[in-house]
Each structure stands twice: as structure tokens, then as C-alpha cells.
Amino acid sequence: MSDTPLSPKPLIEGLPAGSQLEGVLAHRPELLERYRQFYLGLWQSGFVPVRTLELCRVRTAYIHGAEAELAIDHPDAPLDTATRESLAAGTLTSFAASEQVALELAEQMPFNHHGITDAQVHQAVSAFGEAGAVTLLTALAFFDVTCRLKLVWSLAVEPAQQQADLLV
């Protein structure tokens, strides 16, 4: 993966037919439908701001080097180049306090989720409420899994009109 952040492609609503991720998950249609509903629910719950979720999704993708995930941009929370560069570098100090709480958890989820402390969870509860903290931690796990699936299945960056994602 290159050191420069990718320019995100616009996200198309839903998971379009023919996308690589859908093609793999479609082998188990019930899995695809449940995955879709659950993941979409995280974004629509209102417990965590969409921008915060998007920051965490993109940071997780940078941690993994998941270019197929980095090529996606959430339409309700587009991130400018400077923000993506900060996320790529892991420089989190320029973000709002609640975003920093979420991003610090996102830093740990991929490779040190057992190291998340009670104090960090309490910070998340303070920032987002109990339901928000649960939503955030669940979303972080899903972002991690989505990156891992795209990497293990060697899913390439797709053209914008075939972008596979579940964010809207």
C-alpha cells in the first residue's frame, strides 16, 4: 500500500448487484441479508455520529492496509484530504474529544481488543452514552471484520459504479 491516502470514490446506496463483497456473501443469502441489516443499523442508530463512525472505519482500514475499504467514502460524512492524512498517520490530536475517544478504541480493535480497558469503555460511555458505547464497540468490530474479509478474499478496489458497501 502506498503512503499517500487514496482519493475516495463516492458511495452508492446499498450493496449493488455484482459487487465482489456481495458476490462472496451471496453464497449464503441469509448471511448477506443479516450482515446488511446489522451493519446498516449501526450507521442509522443515531447513538454515535456518522462522522465518528466514518473516522473509525477509515482509520481501521488504514491500520489493515485495506485499499478496497479506503476507496469508499460515506456520503453523509465525507472526509477531506487533511483528515484522511491524519488518519493514515495515526495523528489523532486534531479531532474533537469524543472522536479521539472513539479513534483510540479503533486503534486497539484490530490487534489488541483484549487490551481495551474499563477506563476506555467508561470514556466511551461518557462521550456517547451506554447505547452509544455498545454501538461504537460493535461498529469497530464490524469495521475490523469487513477489512479482514476484503483482504482475505483479495477483493480489489472496484469502479465507483460497483462500489460495494453498506453505509447508506
mmCIF file of C-alpha atoms in Angstrom:
data_model
loop_
_atom_site.group_PDB
_atom_site.id
_atom_site.type_symbol
_atom_site.label_atom_id
_atom_site.label_comp_id
_atom_site.label_asym_id
_atom_site.label_seq_id
_atom_site.Cartn_x
_atom_site.Cartn_y
_atom_site.Cartn_z
ATOM 1 C CA MET A 1 0.000 0.000 0.000
ATOM 2 C CA SER A 2 1.233 3.471 -0.785
ATOM 3 C CA ASP A 3 1.902 6.042 1.928
ATOM 4 C CA THR A 4 -0.474 8.607 0.440
ATOM 5 C CA PRO A 5 -4.176 8.404 1.254
ATOM 6 C CA LEU A 6 -6.430 7.246 -1.556
ATOM 7 C CA SER A 7 -8.943 9.628 -3.029
ATOM 8 C CA PRO A 8 -12.277 8.165 -2.013
ATOM 9 C CA LYS A 9 -14.878 7.251 -4.577
ATOM 10 C CA PRO A 10 -18.486 8.181 -3.915
ATOM 11 C CA LEU A 11 -20.520 5.557 -2.133
ATOM 12 C CA ILE A 12 -23.539 4.243 -3.964
ATOM 13 C CA GLU A 13 -26.610 3.425 -1.930
ATOM 14 C CA GLY A 14 -26.869 -0.153 -0.730
ATOM 15 C CA LEU A 15 -24.895 -3.084 -1.951
ATOM 16 C CA PRO A 16 -25.138 -3.212 -5.742
ATOM 17 C CA ALA A 17 -25.559 -6.479 -7.588
ATOM 18 C CA GLY A 18 -22.290 -7.696 -8.971
ATOM 19 C CA SER A 19 -20.039 -6.224 -6.285
ATOM 20 C CA GLN A 20 -17.282 -8.505 -5.064
ATOM 21 C CA LEU A 21 -18.312 -8.470 -1.415
ATOM 22 C CA GLU A 22 -21.924 -9.197 -2.285
ATOM 23 C CA GLY A 23 -20.807 -11.938 -4.634
ATOM 24 C CA VAL A 24 -18.963 -13.729 -1.851
ATOM 25 C CA LEU A 25 -21.636 -13.229 0.808
ATOM 26 C CA ALA A 26 -24.410 -14.140 -1.638
ATOM 27 C CA HIS A 27 -23.355 -17.774 -1.369
ATOM 28 C CA ARG A 28 -25.287 -17.590 1.900
ATOM 29 C CA PRO A 29 -28.181 -15.194 1.147
ATOM 30 C CA GLU A 30 -29.414 -15.215 4.735
ATOM 31 C CA LEU A 31 -25.937 -14.228 5.921
ATOM 32 C CA LEU A 32 -25.783 -11.397 3.398
ATOM 33 C CA GLU A 33 -29.190 -10.083 4.462
ATOM 34 C CA ARG A 34 -28.420 -10.266 8.199
ATOM 35 C CA TYR A 35 -24.986 -8.724 7.731
ATOM 36 C CA ARG A 36 -26.527 -5.927 5.702
ATOM 37 C CA GLN A 37 -29.281 -5.204 8.227
ATOM 38 C CA PHE A 38 -26.981 -5.302 11.236
ATOM 39 C CA TYR A 39 -24.242 -3.167 9.673
ATOM 40 C CA LEU A 40 -26.705 -0.625 8.319
ATOM 41 C CA GLY A 41 -28.334 -0.435 11.755
ATOM 42 C CA LEU A 42 -25.043 0.695 13.278
ATOM 43 C CA TRP A 43 -24.962 3.698 10.946
ATOM 44 C CA GLN A 44 -28.626 4.546 11.387
ATOM 45 C CA SER A 45 -28.914 4.100 15.159
ATOM 46 C CA GLY A 46 -28.189 7.747 15.958
ATOM 47 C CA PHE A 47 -26.203 6.743 19.061
ATOM 48 C CA VAL A 48 -22.832 7.635 17.521
ATOM 49 C CA PRO A 49 -22.400 10.463 14.998
ATOM 50 C CA VAL A 50 -21.939 9.214 11.437
ATOM 51 C CA ARG A 51 -18.729 11.251 11.135
ATOM 52 C CA THR A 52 -17.276 9.489 14.173
ATOM 53 C CA LEU A 53 -18.136 6.089 12.726
ATOM 54 C CA GLU A 54 -16.629 7.091 9.389
ATOM 55 C CA LEU A 55 -13.415 8.283 11.045
ATOM 56 C CA CYS A 56 -13.132 4.945 12.832
ATOM 57 C CA ARG A 57 -13.933 2.921 9.694
ATOM 58 C CA VAL A 58 -11.268 4.739 7.700
ATOM 59 C CA ARG A 59 -8.667 4.532 10.493
ATOM 60 C CA THR A 60 -9.316 0.786 10.785
ATOM 61 C CA ALA A 61 -8.858 0.439 7.023
ATOM 62 C CA TYR A 62 -5.520 2.279 7.238
ATOM 63 C CA ILE A 63 -4.377 0.035 10.080
ATOM 64 C CA HIS A 64 -5.121 -3.005 7.917
ATOM 65 C CA GLY A 65 -3.910 -1.500 4.648
ATOM 66 C CA ALA A 66 -7.317 -2.362 3.171
ATOM 67 C CA GLU A 67 -7.340 -0.311 -0.032
ATOM 68 C CA ALA A 68 -10.738 -1.653 -1.118
ATOM 69 C CA GLU A 69 -12.208 -0.216 2.080
ATOM 70 C CA LEU A 70 -10.263 3.056 1.813
ATOM 71 C CA ALA A 71 -11.707 3.682 -1.650
ATOM 72 C CA ILE A 72 -15.161 4.161 -0.129
ATOM 73 C CA ASP A 73 -16.426 7.491 1.166
ATOM 74 C CA HIS A 74 -19.586 7.849 3.226
ATOM 75 C CA PRO A 75 -21.869 10.406 1.539
ATOM 76 C CA ASP A 76 -23.081 11.819 4.869
ATOM 77 C CA ALA A 77 -19.587 12.243 6.293
ATOM 78 C CA PRO A 78 -17.071 12.892 3.516
ATOM 79 C CA LEU A 79 -13.541 13.270 4.821
ATOM 80 C CA ASP A 80 -11.195 15.834 3.301
ATOM 81 C CA THR A 81 -7.608 15.066 2.333
ATOM 82 C CA ALA A 82 -6.108 16.543 5.509
ATOM 83 C CA THR A 83 -8.396 14.412 7.678
ATOM 84 C CA ARG A 84 -7.518 11.268 5.729
ATOM 85 C CA GLU A 85 -3.813 12.109 6.016
ATOM 86 C CA SER A 86 -4.181 12.454 9.801
ATOM 87 C CA LEU A 87 -5.958 9.107 9.945
ATOM 88 C CA ALA A 88 -3.322 7.477 7.739
ATOM 89 C CA ALA A 89 -0.562 8.742 10.028
ATOM 90 C CA GLY A 90 -2.439 7.902 13.218
ATOM 91 C CA THR A 91 -2.297 11.548 14.299
ATOM 92 C CA LEU A 92 -5.472 11.905 16.337
ATOM 93 C CA THR A 93 -4.916 15.107 18.335
ATOM 94 C CA SER A 94 -6.695 17.386 15.845
ATOM 95 C CA PHE A 95 -10.031 15.608 16.308
ATOM 96 C CA ALA A 96 -12.809 16.517 18.749
ATOM 97 C CA ALA A 97 -12.566 14.923 22.196
ATOM 98 C CA SER A 98 -15.364 12.408 21.564
ATOM 99 C CA GLU A 99 -13.823 11.472 18.205
ATOM 100 C CA GLN A 100 -10.477 10.913 19.928
ATOM 101 C CA VAL A 101 -12.146 8.558 22.420
ATOM 102 C CA ALA A 102 -13.602 6.559 19.539
ATOM 103 C CA LEU A 103 -10.398 6.610 17.485
ATOM 104 C CA GLU A 104 -8.312 5.415 20.428
ATOM 105 C CA LEU A 105 -10.619 2.402 20.682
ATOM 106 C CA ALA A 106 -10.400 1.934 16.911
ATOM 107 C CA GLU A 107 -6.608 1.835 17.241
ATOM 108 C CA GLN A 108 -6.862 -1.162 19.544
ATOM 109 C CA MET A 109 -9.679 -3.171 17.999
ATOM 110 C CA PRO A 110 -7.765 -4.873 15.160
ATOM 111 C CA PHE A 111 -4.811 -6.270 17.098
ATOM 112 C CA ASN A 112 -5.303 -5.527 20.801
ATOM 113 C CA HIS A 113 -9.032 -5.670 21.528
ATOM 114 C CA HIS A 114 -8.379 -7.593 24.750
ATOM 115 C CA GLY A 115 -6.321 -4.616 25.904
ATOM 116 C CA ILE A 116 -9.294 -2.245 25.903
ATOM 117 C CA THR A 117 -9.641 -1.100 29.496
ATOM 118 C CA ASP A 118 -12.660 -0.368 31.658
ATOM 119 C CA ALA A 119 -11.486 3.243 31.770
ATOM 120 C CA GLN A 120 -11.636 3.461 27.965
ATOM 121 C CA VAL A 121 -15.138 1.986 27.942
ATOM 122 C CA HIS A 122 -16.189 4.483 30.627
ATOM 123 C CA GLN A 123 -14.826 7.299 28.428
ATOM 124 C CA ALA A 124 -16.936 5.972 25.554
ATOM 125 C CA VAL A 125 -19.996 5.848 27.807
ATOM 126 C CA SER A 126 -19.317 9.445 28.880
ATOM 127 C CA ALA A 127 -18.946 10.544 25.252
ATOM 128 C CA PHE A 128 -21.817 8.581 23.674
ATOM 129 C CA GLY A 129 -23.982 7.129 26.457
ATOM 130 C CA GLU A 130 -24.316 3.427 27.220
ATOM 131 C CA ALA A 131 -26.134 2.560 23.991
ATOM 132 C CA GLY A 132 -23.608 4.627 22.047
ATOM 133 C CA ALA A 133 -20.646 2.862 23.635
ATOM 134 C CA VAL A 134 -22.141 -0.528 22.745
ATOM 135 C CA THR A 135 -22.878 0.681 19.213
ATOM 136 C CA LEU A 136 -19.358 2.061 18.836
ATOM 137 C CA LEU A 137 -17.615 -1.103 20.044
ATOM 138 C CA THR A 138 -19.827 -3.254 17.828
ATOM 139 C CA ALA A 139 -19.169 -0.996 14.834
ATOM 140 C CA LEU A 140 -15.422 -1.176 15.456
ATOM 141 C CA ALA A 141 -15.590 -4.967 15.426
ATOM 142 C CA PHE A 142 -17.569 -4.884 12.167
ATOM 143 C CA PHE A 143 -15.120 -2.458 10.555
ATOM 144 C CA ASP A 144 -12.305 -4.800 11.539
ATOM 145 C CA VAL A 145 -14.136 -7.847 10.147
ATOM 146 C CA THR A 146 -15.050 -6.076 6.908
ATOM 147 C CA CYS A 147 -11.412 -5.116 6.307
ATOM 148 C CA ARG A 148 -10.257 -8.645 7.092
ATOM 149 C CA LEU A 149 -12.844 -10.178 4.759
ATOM 150 C CA LYS A 150 -11.841 -7.908 1.899
ATOM 151 C CA LEU A 151 -8.175 -8.705 2.494
ATOM 152 C CA VAL A 152 -8.507 -12.470 2.922
ATOM 153 C CA TRP A 153 -10.728 -12.710 -0.148
ATOM 154 C CA SER A 154 -8.335 -10.396 -2.052
ATOM 155 C CA LEU A 155 -11.152 -8.083 -3.076
ATOM 156 C CA ALA A 156 -9.812 -5.343 -5.298
ATOM 157 C CA VAL A 157 -10.822 -1.716 -5.372
ATOM 158 C CA GLU A 158 -13.915 -1.610 -7.556
ATOM 159 C CA PRO A 159 -15.034 1.066 -10.015
ATOM 160 C CA ALA A 160 -17.246 3.699 -8.376
ATOM 161 C CA GLN A 161 -20.391 2.412 -10.041
ATOM 162 C CA GLN A 162 -19.810 -1.008 -8.486
ATOM 163 C CA GLN A 163 -18.635 0.132 -5.036
ATOM 164 C CA ALA A 164 -19.701 -2.461 -2.503
ATOM 165 C CA ASP A 165 -20.572 -1.145 0.900
ATOM 166 C CA LEU A 166 -23.369 -0.976 3.401
ATOM 167 C CA LEU A 167 -23.122 2.535 4.743
ATOM 168 C CA VAL A 168 -26.294 4.125 3.443
#
